[in-house]
Every structure is written in structure tokens, then in C-alpha cells.
Amino acid sequence: MKSSLHNQSTQVNELLSYCLIDSQSHTTTNTTTNTTDIQTTTDIDNTLIDLNTIQLTNNKLLDHLIKQTFLCSICHNLLVNTRLLLCGHQFCRECLYYWFKISNTCPLCRKSINYHYIISAINIDNFLDELINNGCNDLLKNQRIQRKNEKLSKLLDDYKYDTMNTRDISNTVTETYVQTTAYVDSTQSNVMMNRTTYYSNMNE
């Protein structure tokens, strides 16, 4: 079992190495770039930034909380184009796209999932966008902009919902989304309060 999970993780990490390359390839003027061209690109830095070397807020406790709460367990970076599963776990859209190539279970709880029932967690993305845009780390800003342009994973959003059990699915998704939104709003308020206190202390 451990060997199997290790092999899956290795496969996903290998596939994820093309995440940033994919996003870059779609920002060029050549719209006919194929997979081979993408994979052979060598002049793009596709190494994700180590969050342990970056402080997102002036409050260390809040900084740790944000990194733990809004971390994608696949790429171990802040969520980008966040997608929420019915089990309540959230991941980057691009990470899920590559994960589904080798497994149809949740990367965390291993519950069987159907990619027809994945929703966007827009509030999380908006919160993280504002947090990073108002920060001082240009590398993190550029990486986020780049990853938000990832195109291949849009295939996940092209599937239509089945009519079967739509009500139960909708209720589950709504409940999970409301809980997530409430947490994001609470965290965002703490960040704003911390920022206000910080600038007030500077002016004293």
C-alpha cells in the first residue's frame, strides 16, 4: 500500500513539472504549440516557490494558519484556481487534472470522486489573490499570475453535470462551500485587522 501511494505521488510530481510550462506556452503568440513543444521547453523556471522561505503576513501565527489552510496537498503550494471536491477537500485545478490521470480518488481521504462534480472556490482564490498582490514578494506574484493562466486543466470544467442525484450533490456542495466561505471571510478579516494594526504602530 505504501509503495503504491509513493509511486502515485512520484507520477504526479513528474506530471506537475509541466504546470508552469503549460501556462507559459499559452501566453505566447503561437497558438498551435503541441505537447511535445511544451515538454521540450527548457528556458522556463518551473520550480514552485518554497513557502517556508516567505512570510505572507506580519503576524507569524496568522501566516502559519493561512499556509496550512490554503495549501494544496499535491503541489504543496498556495491554492490556484481552487477546486472543491464533494468530500470537502480542495486542490489546485491543474493539480487535480494531473492527479486524475493516475487515480479517481481524493488525494487525501481516498474517497472515490467523479470529476463531473467539482466546483470552483472563487472566494478562496479572491482572498489569496488580494493577499499576494498586496504582499512584497514579486516572485510569488509572478508565479501566481503564471499558474492562473494554466490551460490544460480547463478540460475539468468542460464536463456537464448529470441529472441523477443532483439535489443531494447540490446540498453537499453548498454546505461545504458555505463553511469554506465563512472561514475565508474570517481569515480575511483577521488579515485586514492585522494590517491596520501594523500601519497604526508605524505611524505612532
Tab-separated table of C-alpha atoms in Angstrom:
chain	number	residue	atom	x	y	z
A	1	MET	CA	0.000	0.000	0.000
A	2	LYS	CA	2.753	2.464	0.971
A	3	SER	CA	4.674	1.547	-2.161
A	4	SER	CA	1.589	2.198	-4.289
A	5	LEU	CA	0.967	5.633	-2.752
A	6	HIS	CA	4.630	6.552	-3.175
A	7	ASN	CA	4.518	5.581	-6.842
A	8	GLN	CA	1.374	7.671	-7.408
A	9	SER	CA	2.936	10.678	-5.714
A	10	THR	CA	6.050	10.331	-7.846
A	11	GLN	CA	3.987	10.176	-11.025
A	12	VAL	CA	2.013	13.288	-10.108
A	13	ASN	CA	5.169	15.226	-9.247
A	14	GLU	CA	6.619	14.335	-12.629
A	15	LEU	CA	3.457	15.486	-14.393
A	16	LEU	CA	3.239	18.682	-12.346
A	17	SER	CA	6.637	19.734	-13.621
A	18	TYR	CA	4.816	20.829	-16.777
A	19	CYS	CA	2.229	23.013	-14.977
A	20	LEU	CA	4.113	26.289	-15.327
A	21	ILE	CA	5.458	25.322	-18.731
A	22	ASP	CA	1.889	24.816	-19.915
A	23	SER	CA	0.787	28.235	-18.702
A	24	GLN	CA	3.742	29.920	-20.391
A	25	SER	CA	3.129	28.103	-23.654
A	26	HIS	CA	-0.375	29.545	-23.902
A	27	THR	CA	0.763	33.134	-23.385
A	28	THR	CA	2.922	33.111	-26.493
A	29	THR	CA	1.737	34.223	-29.915
A	30	ASN	CA	1.984	30.677	-31.246
A	31	THR	CA	-1.396	29.100	-30.500
A	32	THR	CA	-0.555	25.814	-32.208
A	33	THR	CA	2.069	24.684	-29.712
A	34	ASN	CA	1.680	20.937	-29.175
A	35	THR	CA	2.503	18.755	-26.182
A	36	THR	CA	5.952	17.888	-27.472
A	37	ASP	CA	6.846	21.564	-27.792
A	38	ILE	CA	5.647	22.208	-24.253
A	39	GLN	CA	7.648	19.390	-22.735
A	40	THR	CA	10.868	20.337	-24.500
A	41	THR	CA	10.798	23.948	-23.345
A	42	THR	CA	13.900	24.495	-21.241
A	43	ASP	CA	14.054	28.234	-20.616
A	44	ILE	CA	11.178	28.382	-18.139
A	45	ASP	CA	11.718	28.209	-14.404
A	46	ASN	CA	9.030	25.739	-13.365
A	47	THR	CA	10.171	25.325	-9.760
A	48	LEU	CA	7.479	26.202	-7.239
A	49	ILE	CA	8.482	28.650	-4.522
A	50	ASP	CA	9.121	27.196	-1.068
A	51	LEU	CA	6.512	28.828	1.177
A	52	ASN	CA	8.674	28.202	4.241
A	53	THR	CA	11.025	30.912	2.983
A	54	ILE	CA	8.258	33.502	2.573
A	55	GLN	CA	6.143	35.367	5.126
A	56	LEU	CA	2.710	36.309	3.788
A	57	THR	CA	1.638	38.497	6.717
A	58	ASN	CA	3.315	40.319	9.592
A	59	ASN	CA	1.579	38.029	12.075
A	60	LYS	CA	3.525	34.756	12.281
A	61	LEU	CA	0.617	32.798	13.754
A	62	LEU	CA	-1.773	34.020	11.064
A	63	ASP	CA	0.871	33.411	8.422
A	64	HIS	CA	1.191	29.787	9.537
A	65	LEU	CA	-2.601	29.387	9.624
A	66	ILE	CA	-3.026	30.661	6.064
A	67	LYS	CA	-0.310	28.382	4.734
A	68	GLN	CA	-1.816	25.359	6.460
A	69	THR	CA	-5.424	26.101	5.497
A	70	PHE	CA	-4.970	27.144	1.881
A	71	LEU	CA	-2.226	24.724	0.903
A	72	CYS	CA	-2.729	22.273	-1.956
A	73	SER	CA	-1.572	18.886	-0.675
A	74	ILE	CA	-0.484	17.851	-4.178
A	75	CYS	CA	1.904	20.667	-5.129
A	76	HIS	CA	2.434	21.872	-1.521
A	77	ASN	CA	1.861	25.466	-2.577
A	78	LEU	CA	-0.939	28.001	-2.173
A	79	LEU	CA	-4.145	27.061	-3.976
A	80	VAL	CA	-4.536	28.346	-7.540
A	81	ASN	CA	-7.813	28.057	-9.474
A	82	THR	CA	-9.163	26.265	-6.415
A	83	ARG	CA	-11.469	23.303	-6.968
A	84	LEU	CA	-13.574	21.780	-4.200
A	85	LEU	CA	-14.486	18.074	-4.094
A	86	LEU	CA	-17.644	16.638	-2.554
A	87	CYS	CA	-15.587	15.213	0.305
A	88	GLY	CA	-14.684	18.798	1.265
A	89	HIS	CA	-11.022	18.728	0.256
A	90	GLN	CA	-9.642	21.399	-2.037
A	91	PHE	CA	-6.836	21.402	-4.582
A	92	CYS	CA	-5.431	23.419	-7.471
A	93	ARG	CA	-7.332	22.738	-10.677
A	94	GLU	CA	-4.135	21.910	-12.540
A	95	CYS	CA	-3.018	19.510	-9.812
A	96	LEU	CA	-6.333	17.652	-9.958
A	97	TYR	CA	-6.086	17.464	-13.732
A	98	TYR	CA	-2.800	15.583	-13.493
A	99	TRP	CA	-3.926	13.542	-10.490
A	100	PHE	CA	-6.928	12.227	-12.406
A	101	LYS	CA	-4.554	10.785	-14.977
A	102	ILE	CA	-3.498	8.153	-12.446
A	103	SER	CA	-6.322	7.948	-9.901
A	104	ASN	CA	-10.042	8.684	-9.454
A	105	THR	CA	-9.906	9.022	-5.673
A	106	CYS	CA	-9.367	12.053	-3.459
A	107	PRO	CA	-5.614	12.534	-2.873
A	108	LEU	CA	-6.272	12.950	0.868
A	109	CYS	CA	-9.165	10.754	2.013
A	110	ARG	CA	-9.098	8.298	-0.934
A	111	LYS	CA	-12.853	8.547	-1.424
A	112	SER	CA	-13.957	7.773	-4.949
A	113	ILE	CA	-14.747	11.005	-6.790
A	114	ASN	CA	-16.456	11.930	-10.015
A	115	TYR	CA	-14.908	14.821	-11.908
A	116	HIS	CA	-18.389	15.843	-13.051
A	117	TYR	CA	-18.961	17.186	-9.533
A	118	ILE	CA	-16.135	19.607	-8.891
A	119	ILE	CA	-16.870	23.252	-8.102
A	120	SER	CA	-14.841	26.445	-8.127
A	121	ALA	CA	-13.998	28.003	-4.763
A	122	ILE	CA	-13.860	31.574	-6.044
A	123	ASN	CA	-13.760	33.176	-2.597
A	124	ILE	CA	-10.558	31.334	-1.751
A	125	ASP	CA	-8.925	32.446	-4.998
A	126	ASN	CA	-10.015	36.055	-4.493
A	127	PHE	CA	-8.703	36.084	-0.927
A	128	LEU	CA	-5.319	34.629	-1.899
A	129	ASP	CA	-5.084	36.949	-4.913
A	130	GLU	CA	-5.573	40.006	-2.705
A	131	LEU	CA	-3.189	38.705	-0.067
A	132	ILE	CA	-0.382	38.041	-2.549
A	133	ASN	CA	-0.973	41.153	-4.671
A	134	ASN	CA	-0.643	43.331	-1.567
A	135	GLY	CA	2.474	41.482	-0.466
A	136	CYS	CA	6.049	42.352	-1.279
A	137	ASN	CA	7.252	39.108	-2.880
A	138	ASP	CA	7.415	39.652	-6.631
A	139	LEU	CA	8.444	36.063	-7.345
A	140	LEU	CA	5.300	34.756	-5.672
A	141	LYS	CA	3.163	37.303	-7.530
A	142	ASN	CA	4.619	36.315	-10.890
A	143	GLN	CA	4.272	32.623	-10.164
A	144	ARG	CA	0.616	33.027	-9.228
A	145	ILE	CA	-0.143	35.023	-12.381
A	146	GLN	CA	1.592	32.364	-14.427
A	147	ARG	CA	-0.232	29.465	-12.803
A	148	LYS	CA	-3.619	31.147	-13.125
A	149	ASN	CA	-3.071	31.014	-16.900
A	150	GLU	CA	-2.729	27.229	-16.965
A	151	LYS	CA	-4.896	25.992	-19.825
A	152	LEU	CA	-4.828	22.202	-19.965
A	153	SER	CA	-6.838	21.783	-16.766
A	154	LYS	CA	-9.778	23.723	-18.227
A	155	LEU	CA	-10.866	20.348	-19.533
A	156	LEU	CA	-12.103	19.641	-15.998
A	157	ASP	CA	-14.623	22.464	-16.354
A	158	ASP	CA	-15.981	21.247	-19.692
A	159	TYR	CA	-17.996	18.325	-18.321
A	160	LYS	CA	-21.733	18.777	-17.778
A	161	TYR	CA	-23.457	17.781	-14.564
A	162	ASP	CA	-25.538	14.608	-14.590
A	163	THR	CA	-29.195	14.993	-13.596
A	164	MET	CA	-29.039	11.960	-11.301
A	165	ASN	CA	-28.933	12.828	-7.576
A	166	THR	CA	-28.494	16.499	-8.436
A	167	ARG	CA	-30.305	17.699	-5.312
A	168	ASP	CA	-28.159	15.679	-2.882
A	169	ILE	CA	-24.999	16.724	-4.666
A	170	SER	CA	-26.062	20.371	-4.682
A	171	ASN	CA	-26.829	20.307	-0.955
A	172	THR	CA	-23.471	18.719	-0.126
A	173	VAL	CA	-21.528	21.164	-2.269
A	174	THR	CA	-23.463	24.154	-0.931
A	175	GLU	CA	-22.878	23.164	2.694
A	176	THR	CA	-19.153	22.652	2.128
A	177	TYR	CA	-18.857	25.880	0.163
A	178	VAL	CA	-20.658	27.912	2.841
A	179	GLN	CA	-18.322	26.555	5.516
A	180	THR	CA	-15.263	27.326	3.400
A	181	THR	CA	-16.511	30.823	2.555
A	182	ALA	CA	-17.176	31.600	6.218
A	183	TYR	CA	-13.654	30.536	7.118
A	184	VAL	CA	-12.146	32.599	4.313
A	185	ASP	CA	-14.121	35.678	5.374
A	186	SER	CA	-12.994	35.220	8.973
A	187	THR	CA	-9.352	34.805	7.955
A	188	GLN	CA	-9.547	37.802	5.637
A	189	SER	CA	-10.911	39.956	8.468
A	190	ASN	CA	-8.000	38.900	10.668
A	191	VAL	CA	-5.533	39.788	7.925
A	192	MET	CA	-7.080	43.233	7.441
A	193	MET	CA	-7.133	43.859	11.192
A	194	ASN	CA	-3.500	42.821	11.476
A	195	ARG	CA	-2.559	45.079	8.567
A	196	THR	CA	-4.382	48.049	10.122
A	197	THR	CA	-2.682	47.486	13.483
A	198	TYR	CA	0.707	47.215	11.790
A	199	TYR	CA	0.369	50.532	9.951
A	200	SER	CA	-1.043	52.236	13.040
A	201	ASN	CA	2.016	51.192	15.027
A	202	MET	CA	4.281	52.514	12.289
A	203	ASN	CA	2.631	55.936	12.420
A	204	GLU	CA	2.929	56.254	16.184
